[in-house]
Amino acid sequence: MSDYSIRTSSKSISAARILTSSGFGLLFDSFDVGLLSYVLVSLSKQWHLSHTVTGLVASVSMIGMAVGSALAGSLADKFGRRSIFLWTLLIYSIATGLSAFASGIGIFFVLRFFVGLGLGGELPVATTYVLESSPETVRGRRVVYLEMFWAFGSLVAALVSFFVIPSAGWRVVFLIGAIPALYTIVLRFALPETPKYRGLQKRPSMGKALKQVWSGGLARRSMVTWILWFVMNYVYYGMFLWLPSVLSDKGYSLVHSLGYSLVMTLAQVPGYLTAAWLVEKWGRKRTLVTAMFLSGLSALGFGFAQTTAWLIIFGLLLSYFMLAAFAGTYIFTVEQFPTVARATGMGWAAGFGRIGSTLAPFITGWLLGAHLGYGWVFGIFFAVMIVGFIIVTTLGYETKGVDIK
């Protein structure tokens, strides 16, 4: 099997087509998450929301993502990766489009839950799909390339927010996010089910698949990946959803806050590219734990930065290492489980991790509202990341070069 294509029973599907069709789903996922962080700055002023309520808006999305990740992962092992991917993307598209017409915070809460439901479900299913459709020798690199679409989505969100929100308002950007996502569904219809999934002799029930990931030798792997996802989600969403607001609170205007956030976002792509090279050279675990440790140090530096120059420097380092760590998280997690329960293992780990992303925006908003200080707030992110670093370093299982069944 070549690096550039996979054979199906009737045709050859190029790697570029697999990555593009699957990756655009992640791009829109990232676009929405990044978009929300910018929208919250404008929304909180227009609807006069406190820090605590603003944090709750983000947390509702994460609750939806938690449910979506676990549910879609289990469904994908039972009914296939392709069909569940399509359903999750459709739910996201409709809910995002309707968000543009929200008349108050109540309906906005409801719609954000369904947006999260679609987003959370799509991420583990797309990752599983690309892994199972890739040659063994480059599967790690392929998965990281897939996750790189997340960085592109963050960049698009920053660009759209920078140019659209100040002039046209926040409602327009939700419409921009919904319409292209519908086209991705059309692209995804052209792809077949993965060879590994089609080759399964028996597909277990959802309950048996979940029981399997917590039995025998997989229990330790599940524990490590669940903790890993909690840590990564807590730190990432706690910091990046609040990044424009933090800059705004430090005295920068909305335009300058969005502009500085855009500059910081540019570091995400090289972070992914570095991880794509290292996971095949160094290994999944070593790449992951190194990026986690350096992300923690960057968070600490950002929290104590006093000048614009240092804010941007540490913001760039934070984006670079944090996204490299997330790239490592995806490939590290999805390779821990066998095909028969892979989407379940991936989905439930990601779903449990969403508890971290649910708590982080709210807790961060509460801490900022209590005037604790950015040094303390980002010091907490550093401490949480170091805990995850220690657990993965001591208990994590390396899968580089291991034949996944």
GROMACS .gro file of N, CA and C in nm, residues 65-174:
model
  330
   65MET      N    1  -2.022   1.907   2.358
   65MET     CA    2  -1.909   1.835   2.298
   65MET      C    3  -1.878   1.708   2.374
   66ALA      N    4  -1.893   1.712   2.508
   66ALA     CA    5  -1.869   1.593   2.589
   66ALA      C    6  -1.967   1.482   2.552
   67VAL      N    7  -2.094   1.518   2.544
   67VAL     CA    8  -2.197   1.420   2.507
   67VAL      C    9  -2.174   1.370   2.365
   68GLY      N   10  -2.145   1.464   2.274
   68GLY     CA   11  -2.125   1.428   2.134
   68GLY      C   12  -2.007   1.336   2.112
   69SER      N   13  -1.895   1.361   2.180
   69SER     CA   14  -1.775   1.278   2.164
   69SER      C   15  -1.801   1.134   2.206
   70ALA      N   16  -1.857   1.117   2.326
   70ALA     CA   17  -1.881   0.982   2.378
   70ALA      C   18  -1.986   0.909   2.295
   71LEU      N   19  -2.095   0.977   2.262
   71LEU     CA   20  -2.205   0.913   2.189
   71LEU      C   21  -2.163   0.877   2.047
   72ALA      N   22  -2.100   0.972   1.975
   72ALA     CA   23  -2.060   0.946   1.837
   72ALA      C   24  -1.952   0.840   1.830
   73GLY      N   25  -1.859   0.838   1.927
   73GLY     CA   26  -1.756   0.735   1.927
   73GLY      C   27  -1.816   0.596   1.937
   74SER      N   28  -1.911   0.579   2.028
   74SER     CA   29  -1.977   0.448   2.044
   74SER      C   30  -2.059   0.412   1.920
   75LEU      N   31  -2.129   0.509   1.866
   75LEU     CA   32  -2.211   0.484   1.746
   75LEU      C   33  -2.124   0.448   1.626
   76ALA      N   34  -2.005   0.510   1.617
   76ALA     CA   35  -1.917   0.485   1.503
   76ALA      C   36  -1.862   0.343   1.504
   77ASP      N   37  -1.842   0.284   1.622
   77ASP     CA   38  -1.799   0.144   1.629
   77ASP      C   39  -1.912   0.049   1.594
   78LYS      N   40  -2.034   0.093   1.614
   78LYS     CA   41  -2.150   0.008   1.585
   78LYS      C   42  -2.197   0.023   1.441
   79PHE      N   43  -2.204   0.146   1.390
   79PHE     CA   44  -2.266   0.172   1.260
   79PHE      C   45  -2.168   0.221   1.152
   80GLY      N   46  -2.043   0.246   1.188
   80GLY     CA   47  -1.945   0.289   1.089
   80GLY      C   48  -1.902   0.432   1.107
   81ARG      N   49  -1.777   0.460   1.064
   81ARG     CA   50  -1.721   0.594   1.082
   81ARG      C   51  -1.784   0.697   0.988
   82ARG      N   52  -1.807   0.657   0.864
   82ARG     CA   53  -1.852   0.749   0.760
   82ARG      C   54  -1.989   0.810   0.790
   83SER      N   55  -2.087   0.727   0.821
   83SER     CA   56  -2.224   0.776   0.840
   83SER      C   57  -2.235   0.866   0.963
   84ILE      N   58  -2.166   0.830   1.071
   84ILE     CA   59  -2.174   0.911   1.192
   84ILE      C   60  -2.106   1.046   1.171
   85PHE      N   61  -1.997   1.046   1.095
   85PHE     CA   62  -1.930   1.173   1.062
   85PHE      C   63  -2.029   1.269   0.994
   86LEU      N   64  -2.106   1.218   0.899
   86LEU     CA   65  -2.201   1.302   0.825
   86LEU      C   66  -2.308   1.360   0.917
   87TRP      N   67  -2.361   1.279   1.007
   87TRP     CA   68  -2.464   1.326   1.098
   87TRP      C   69  -2.413   1.435   1.192
   88THR      N   70  -2.292   1.415   1.244
   88THR     CA   71  -2.238   1.515   1.337
   88THR      C   72  -2.215   1.649   1.268
   89LEU      N   73  -2.168   1.645   1.145
   89LEU     CA   74  -2.143   1.768   1.071
   89LEU      C   75  -2.273   1.840   1.037
   90LEU      N   76  -2.377   1.764   1.007
   90LEU     CA   77  -2.507   1.823   0.976
   90LEU      C   78  -2.565   1.894   1.099
   91ILE      N   79  -2.556   1.830   1.215
   91ILE     CA   80  -2.606   1.892   1.338
   91ILE      C   81  -2.533   2.022   1.366
   92TYR      N   82  -2.401   2.017   1.351
   92TYR     CA   83  -2.321   2.139   1.373
   92TYR      C   84  -2.363   2.252   1.279
   93SER      N   85  -2.379   2.221   1.152
   93SER     CA   86  -2.409   2.323   1.051
   93SER      C   87  -2.541   2.393   1.080
   94ILE      N   88  -2.644   2.315   1.109
   94ILE     CA   89  -2.776   2.373   1.133
   94ILE      C   90  -2.776   2.459   1.259
   95ALA      N   91  -2.718   2.407   1.367
   95ALA     CA   92  -2.717   2.482   1.494
   95ALA      C   93  -2.635   2.609   1.483
   96THR      N   94  -2.524   2.605   1.409
   96THR     CA   95  -2.442   2.724   1.392
   96THR      C   96  -2.517   2.832   1.315
   97GLY      N   97  -2.584   2.792   1.207
   97GLY     CA   98  -2.661   2.888   1.128
   97GLY      C   99  -2.772   2.952   1.209
   98LEU      N  100  -2.842   2.872   1.290
   98LEU     CA  101  -2.951   2.926   1.372
   98LEU      C  102  -2.900   3.019   1.482
   99SER      N  103  -2.774   3.002   1.523
   99SER     CA  104  -2.717   3.088   1.627
   99SER      C  105  -2.714   3.234   1.585
  100ALA      N  106  -2.707   3.257   1.455
  100ALA     CA  107  -2.705   3.394   1.404
  100ALA      C  108  -2.835   3.468   1.433
  101PHE      N  109  -2.943   3.394   1.458
  101PHE     CA  110  -3.073   3.455   1.479
  101PHE      C  111  -3.117   3.453   1.626
  102ALA      N  112  -3.026   3.415   1.715
  102ALA     CA  113  -3.059   3.411   1.858
  102ALA      C  114  -3.099   3.549   1.908
  103SER      N  115  -3.212   3.554   1.978
  103SER     CA  116  -3.264   3.684   2.025
  103SER      C  117  -3.226   3.714   2.170
  104GLY      N  118  -3.175   3.613   2.240
  104GLY     CA  119  -3.138   3.634   2.379
  104GLY      C  120  -3.046   3.524   2.427
  105ILE      N  121  -3.000   3.539   2.550
  105ILE     CA  122  -2.900   3.447   2.602
  105ILE      C  123  -2.956   3.307   2.621
  106GLY      N  124  -3.086   3.293   2.649
  106GLY     CA  125  -3.146   3.162   2.672
  106GLY      C  126  -3.140   3.073   2.550
  107ILE      N  127  -3.191   3.121   2.437
  107ILE     CA  128  -3.190   3.042   2.313
  107ILE      C  129  -3.047   3.022   2.264
  108PHE      N  130  -2.961   3.119   2.293
  108PHE     CA  131  -2.821   3.106   2.254
  108PHE      C  132  -2.756   2.990   2.329
  109PHE      N  133  -2.790   2.973   2.457
  109PHE     CA  134  -2.741   2.860   2.536
  109PHE      C  135  -2.781   2.727   2.471
  110VAL      N  136  -2.908   2.715   2.432
  110VAL     CA  137  -2.960   2.590   2.373
  110VAL      C  138  -2.888   2.558   2.243
  111LEU      N  139  -2.874   2.658   2.157
  111LEU     CA  140  -2.809   2.637   2.028
  111LEU      C  141  -2.662   2.601   2.045
  112ARG      N  142  -2.597   2.664   2.144
  112ARG     CA  143  -2.456   2.632   2.167
  112ARG      C  144  -2.438   2.487   2.211
  113PHE      N  145  -2.536   2.431   2.283
  113PHE     CA  146  -2.529   2.290   2.321
  113PHE      C  147  -2.530   2.201   2.196
  114PHE      N  148  -2.619   2.230   2.101
  114PHE     CA  149  -2.628   2.147   1.981
  114PHE      C  150  -2.508   2.168   1.888
  115VAL      N  151  -2.454   2.289   1.885
  115VAL     CA  152  -2.330   2.310   1.811
  115VAL      C  153  -2.220   2.222   1.870
  116GLY      N  154  -2.210   2.221   2.003
  116GLY     CA  155  -2.112   2.137   2.069
  116GLY      C  156  -2.135   1.989   2.045
  117LEU      N  157  -2.261   1.947   2.041
  117LEU     CA  158  -2.294   1.807   2.016
  117LEU      C  159  -2.236   1.761   1.882
  118GLY      N  160  -2.254   1.843   1.778
  118GLY     CA  161  -2.200   1.810   1.647
  118GLY      C  162  -2.048   1.815   1.643
  119LEU      N  163  -1.992   1.920   1.705
  119LEU     CA  164  -1.846   1.935   1.705
  119LEU      C  165  -1.778   1.821   1.778
  120GLY      N  166  -1.828   1.792   1.898
  120GLY     CA  167  -1.766   1.688   1.979
  120GLY      C  168  -1.771   1.553   1.913
  121GLY      N  169  -1.881   1.524   1.844
  121GLY     CA  170  -1.894   1.395   1.777
  121GLY      C  171  -1.804   1.380   1.656
  122GLU      N  172  -1.782   1.488   1.586
  122GLU     CA  173  -1.705   1.481   1.462
  122GLU      C  174  -1.557   1.455   1.485
  123LEU      N  175  -1.500   1.514   1.591
  123LEU     CA  176  -1.355   1.506   1.613
  123LEU      C  177  -1.302   1.363   1.628
  124PRO      N  178  -1.353   1.282   1.719
  124PRO     CA  179  -1.298   1.146   1.733
  124PRO      C  180  -1.327   1.057   1.614
  125VAL      N  181  -1.441   1.078   1.548
  125VAL     CA  182  -1.477   0.994   1.433
  125VAL      C  183  -1.385   1.023   1.315
  126ALA      N  184  -1.359   1.151   1.288
  126ALA     CA  185  -1.270   1.187   1.178
  126ALA      C  186  -1.129   1.137   1.202
  127THR      N  187  -1.081   1.146   1.325
  127THR     CA  188  -0.947   1.098   1.358
  127THR      C  189  -0.936   0.948   1.336
  128THR      N  190  -1.037   0.875   1.382
  128THR     CA  191  -1.039   0.730   1.363
  128THR      C  192  -1.043   0.695   1.215
  129TYR      N  193  -1.120   0.769   1.139
  129TYR     CA  194  -1.133   0.743   0.995
  129TYR      C  195  -0.999   0.755   0.925
  130VAL      N  196  -0.928   0.865   0.950
  130VAL     CA  197  -0.801   0.888   0.881
  130VAL      C  198  -0.697   0.785   0.924
  131LEU      N  199  -0.691   0.753   1.052
  131LEU     CA  200  -0.595   0.653   1.099
  131LEU      C  201  -0.617   0.520   1.029
  132GLU      N  202  -0.741   0.476   1.022
  132GLU     CA  203  -0.772   0.345   0.965
  132GLU      C  204  -0.765   0.343   0.813
  133SER      N  205  -0.754   0.458   0.751
  133SER     CA  206  -0.743   0.467   0.606
  133SER      C  207  -0.600   0.494   0.560
  134SER      N  208  -0.505   0.490   0.653
  134SER     CA  209  -0.366   0.526   0.622
  134SER      C  210  -0.273   0.406   0.633
  135PRO      N  211  -0.165   0.403   0.551
  135PRO     CA  212  -0.063   0.298   0.563
  135PRO      C  213   0.002   0.303   0.701
  136GLU      N  214   0.047   0.188   0.750
  136GLU     CA  215   0.104   0.179   0.884
  136GLU      C  216   0.224   0.271   0.902
  137THR      N  217   0.305   0.285   0.797
  137THR     CA  218   0.431   0.359   0.811
  137THR      C  219   0.412   0.510   0.826
  138VAL      N  220   0.298   0.563   0.784
  138VAL     CA  221   0.277   0.708   0.789
  138VAL      C  222   0.149   0.745   0.861
  139ARG      N  223   0.091   0.651   0.934
  139ARG     CA  224  -0.039   0.679   0.996
  139ARG      C  225  -0.030   0.794   1.098
  140GLY      N  226   0.082   0.801   1.172
  140GLY     CA  227   0.098   0.908   1.270
  140GLY      C  228   0.102   1.044   1.204
  141ARG      N  229   0.180   1.053   1.098
  141ARG     CA  230   0.192   1.180   1.026
  141ARG      C  231   0.059   1.221   0.966
  142ARG      N  232  -0.014   1.124   0.910
  142ARG     CA  233  -0.143   1.154   0.849
  142ARG      C  234  -0.242   1.211   0.952
  143VAL      N  235  -0.246   1.150   1.069
  143VAL     CA  236  -0.339   1.198   1.172
  143VAL      C  237  -0.302   1.339   1.215
  144VAL      N  238  -0.174   1.368   1.228
  144VAL     CA  239  -0.132   1.503   1.267
  144VAL      C  240  -0.164   1.602   1.156
  145TYR      N  241  -0.147   1.562   1.030
  145TYR     CA  242  -0.186   1.650   0.921
  145TYR      C  243  -0.336   1.680   0.927
  146LEU      N  244  -0.414   1.580   0.962
  146LEU     CA  245  -0.558   1.601   0.979
  146LEU      C  246  -0.583   1.706   1.087
  147GLU      N  247  -0.518   1.691   1.201
  147GLU     CA  248  -0.542   1.783   1.311
  147GLU      C  249  -0.490   1.924   1.278
  148MET      N  250  -0.401   1.935   1.179
  148MET     CA  251  -0.350   2.067   1.141
  148MET      C  252  -0.461   2.154   1.084
  149PHE      N  253  -0.567   2.091   1.034
  149PHE     CA  254  -0.681   2.170   0.987
  149PHE      C  255  -0.741   2.251   1.101
  150TRP      N  256  -0.721   2.204   1.225
  150TRP     CA  257  -0.767   2.280   1.340
  150TRP      C  258  -0.699   2.417   1.345
  151ALA      N  259  -0.570   2.417   1.316
  151ALA     CA  260  -0.496   2.543   1.316
  151ALA      C  261  -0.547   2.636   1.205
  152PHE      N  262  -0.576   2.578   1.088
  152PHE     CA  263  -0.630   2.660   0.979
  152PHE      C  264  -0.765   2.719   1.018
  153GLY      N  265  -0.846   2.640   1.089
  153GLY     CA  266  -0.975   2.690   1.134
  153GLY      C  267  -0.960   2.805   1.232
  154SER      N  268  -0.863   2.793   1.323
  154SER     CA  269  -0.837   2.902   1.418
  154SER      C  270  -0.792   3.028   1.346
  155LEU      N  271  -0.711   3.008   1.241
  155LEU     CA  272  -0.664   3.123   1.164
  155LEU      C  273  -0.779   3.189   1.089
  156VAL      N  274  -0.866   3.109   1.028
  156VAL     CA  275  -0.982   3.163   0.958
  156VAL      C  276  -1.073   3.238   1.055
  157ALA      N  277  -1.094   3.180   1.174
  157ALA     CA  278  -1.177   3.246   1.275
  157ALA      C  279  -1.119   3.381   1.315
  158ALA      N  280  -0.986   3.385   1.331
  158ALA     CA  281  -0.921   3.511   1.369
  158ALA      C  282  -0.936   3.615   1.257
  159LEU      N  283  -0.918   3.572   1.132
  159LEU     CA  284  -0.930   3.664   1.019
  159LEU      C  285  -1.072   3.717   1.004
  160VAL      N  286  -1.169   3.625   1.008
  160VAL     CA  287  -1.309   3.665   0.992
  160VAL      C  288  -1.350   3.758   1.106
  161SER      N  289  -1.310   3.723   1.227
  161SER     CA  290  -1.348   3.805   1.342
  161SER      C  291  -1.282   3.943   1.336
  162PHE      N  292  -1.158   3.946   1.291
  162PHE     CA  293  -1.086   4.073   1.283
  162PHE      C  294  -1.149   4.168   1.182
  163PHE      N  295  -1.192   4.113   1.067
  163PHE     CA  296  -1.244   4.198   0.961
  163PHE      C  297  -1.397   4.213   0.963
  164VAL      N  298  -1.467   4.115   1.021
  164VAL     CA  299  -1.613   4.115   1.011
  164VAL      C  300  -1.682   4.167   1.137
  165ILE      N  301  -1.640   4.119   1.256
  165ILE     CA  302  -1.711   4.158   1.379
  165ILE      C  303  -1.714   4.309   1.401
  166PRO      N  304  -1.602   4.381   1.387
  166PRO     CA  305  -1.607   4.526   1.412
  166PRO      C  306  -1.700   4.600   1.316
  167SER      N  307  -1.716   4.550   1.194
  167SER     CA  308  -1.796   4.622   1.094
  167SER      C  309  -1.937   4.567   1.076
  168ALA      N  310  -1.952   4.433   1.080
  168ALA     CA  311  -2.082   4.372   1.051
  168ALA      C  312  -2.149   4.309   1.173
  169GLY      N  313  -2.077   4.289   1.280
  169GLY     CA  314  -2.137   4.231   1.400
  169GLY      C  315  -2.119   4.080   1.407
  170TRP      N  316  -2.151   4.023   1.524
  170TRP     CA  317  -2.123   3.882   1.550
  170TRP      C  318  -2.217   3.786   1.479
  171ARG      N  319  -2.338   3.829   1.445
  171ARG     CA  320  -2.435   3.738   1.383
  171ARG      C  321  -2.389   3.690   1.246
  172VAL      N  322  -2.324   3.778   1.173
  172VAL     CA  323  -2.282   3.744   1.036
  172VAL      C  324  -2.180   3.631   1.036
  173VAL      N  325  -2.093   3.629   1.136
  173VAL     CA  326  -1.987   3.528   1.133
  173VAL      C  327  -2.042   3.386   1.155
  174PHE      N  328  -2.155   3.374   1.224
  174PHE     CA  329  -2.216   3.241   1.240
  174PHE      C  330  -2.272   3.192   1.106
   0.00000   0.00000   0.00000
